[in-house]
XYZ file of C-alpha atoms in Angstrom:
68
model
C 106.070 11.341 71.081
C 104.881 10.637 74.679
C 101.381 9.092 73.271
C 103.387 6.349 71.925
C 106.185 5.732 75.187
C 103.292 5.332 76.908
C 101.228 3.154 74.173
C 97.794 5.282 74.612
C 96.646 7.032 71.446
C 94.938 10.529 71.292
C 91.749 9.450 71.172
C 91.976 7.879 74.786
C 94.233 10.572 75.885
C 92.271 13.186 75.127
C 89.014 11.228 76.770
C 91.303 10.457 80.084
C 92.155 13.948 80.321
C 88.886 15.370 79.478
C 89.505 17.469 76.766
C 86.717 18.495 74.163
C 87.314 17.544 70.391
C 88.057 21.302 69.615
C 90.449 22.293 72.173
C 92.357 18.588 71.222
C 92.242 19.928 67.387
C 93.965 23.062 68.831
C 96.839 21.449 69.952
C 97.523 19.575 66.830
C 97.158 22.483 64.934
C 99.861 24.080 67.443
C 97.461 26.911 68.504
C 97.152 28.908 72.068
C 95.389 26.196 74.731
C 94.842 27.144 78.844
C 97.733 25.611 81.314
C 95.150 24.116 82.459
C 94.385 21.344 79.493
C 98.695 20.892 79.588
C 98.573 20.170 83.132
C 95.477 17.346 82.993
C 97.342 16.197 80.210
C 100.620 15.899 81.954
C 98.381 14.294 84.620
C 97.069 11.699 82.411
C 100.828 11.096 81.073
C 102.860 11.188 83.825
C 105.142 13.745 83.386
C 106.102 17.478 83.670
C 104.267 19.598 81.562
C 108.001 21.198 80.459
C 108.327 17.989 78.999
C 105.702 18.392 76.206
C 106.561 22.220 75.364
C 109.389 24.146 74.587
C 108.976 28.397 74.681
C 109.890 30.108 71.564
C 110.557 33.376 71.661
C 108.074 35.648 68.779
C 110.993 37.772 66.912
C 109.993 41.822 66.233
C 109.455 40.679 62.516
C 106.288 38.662 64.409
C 105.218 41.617 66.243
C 101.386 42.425 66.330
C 100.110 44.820 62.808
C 98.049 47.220 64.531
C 95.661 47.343 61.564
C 94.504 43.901 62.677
């Protein structure tokens, strides 16, 4: 993980980059987040924020139920 290659733990992470408690439980949980929070945490980091995603494509299996 790039938290530890760059010995800084969340909790300083997320207050360098700025980001609330919620939106840093987000990520963790793997849920939708703005560009925006990737790119102030690629800021904080570093790097490229392609280095802390990958895109996965949602199959038709995933596709939206309409009664939702």
């Amino acid at each position: 993980m790039l938290c530890a290659e760059k010995e800084i733990t969340r909790a300083e992470l997320r207050k360098k980059a700025g980001l609330s408690s919620a939106t840093f439980t987000k990520l963790g949980k793997n849920q939708e987040v703005n560009l925006s929070v990737l790119l102030h945490i690629a800021e904080v980091m570093d790097c490229n924020a392609g280095d802390m995603m990958d895109f996965i494509k949602e199959s038709n299996s995933a596709a939206i139920d309409p009664k939702e």
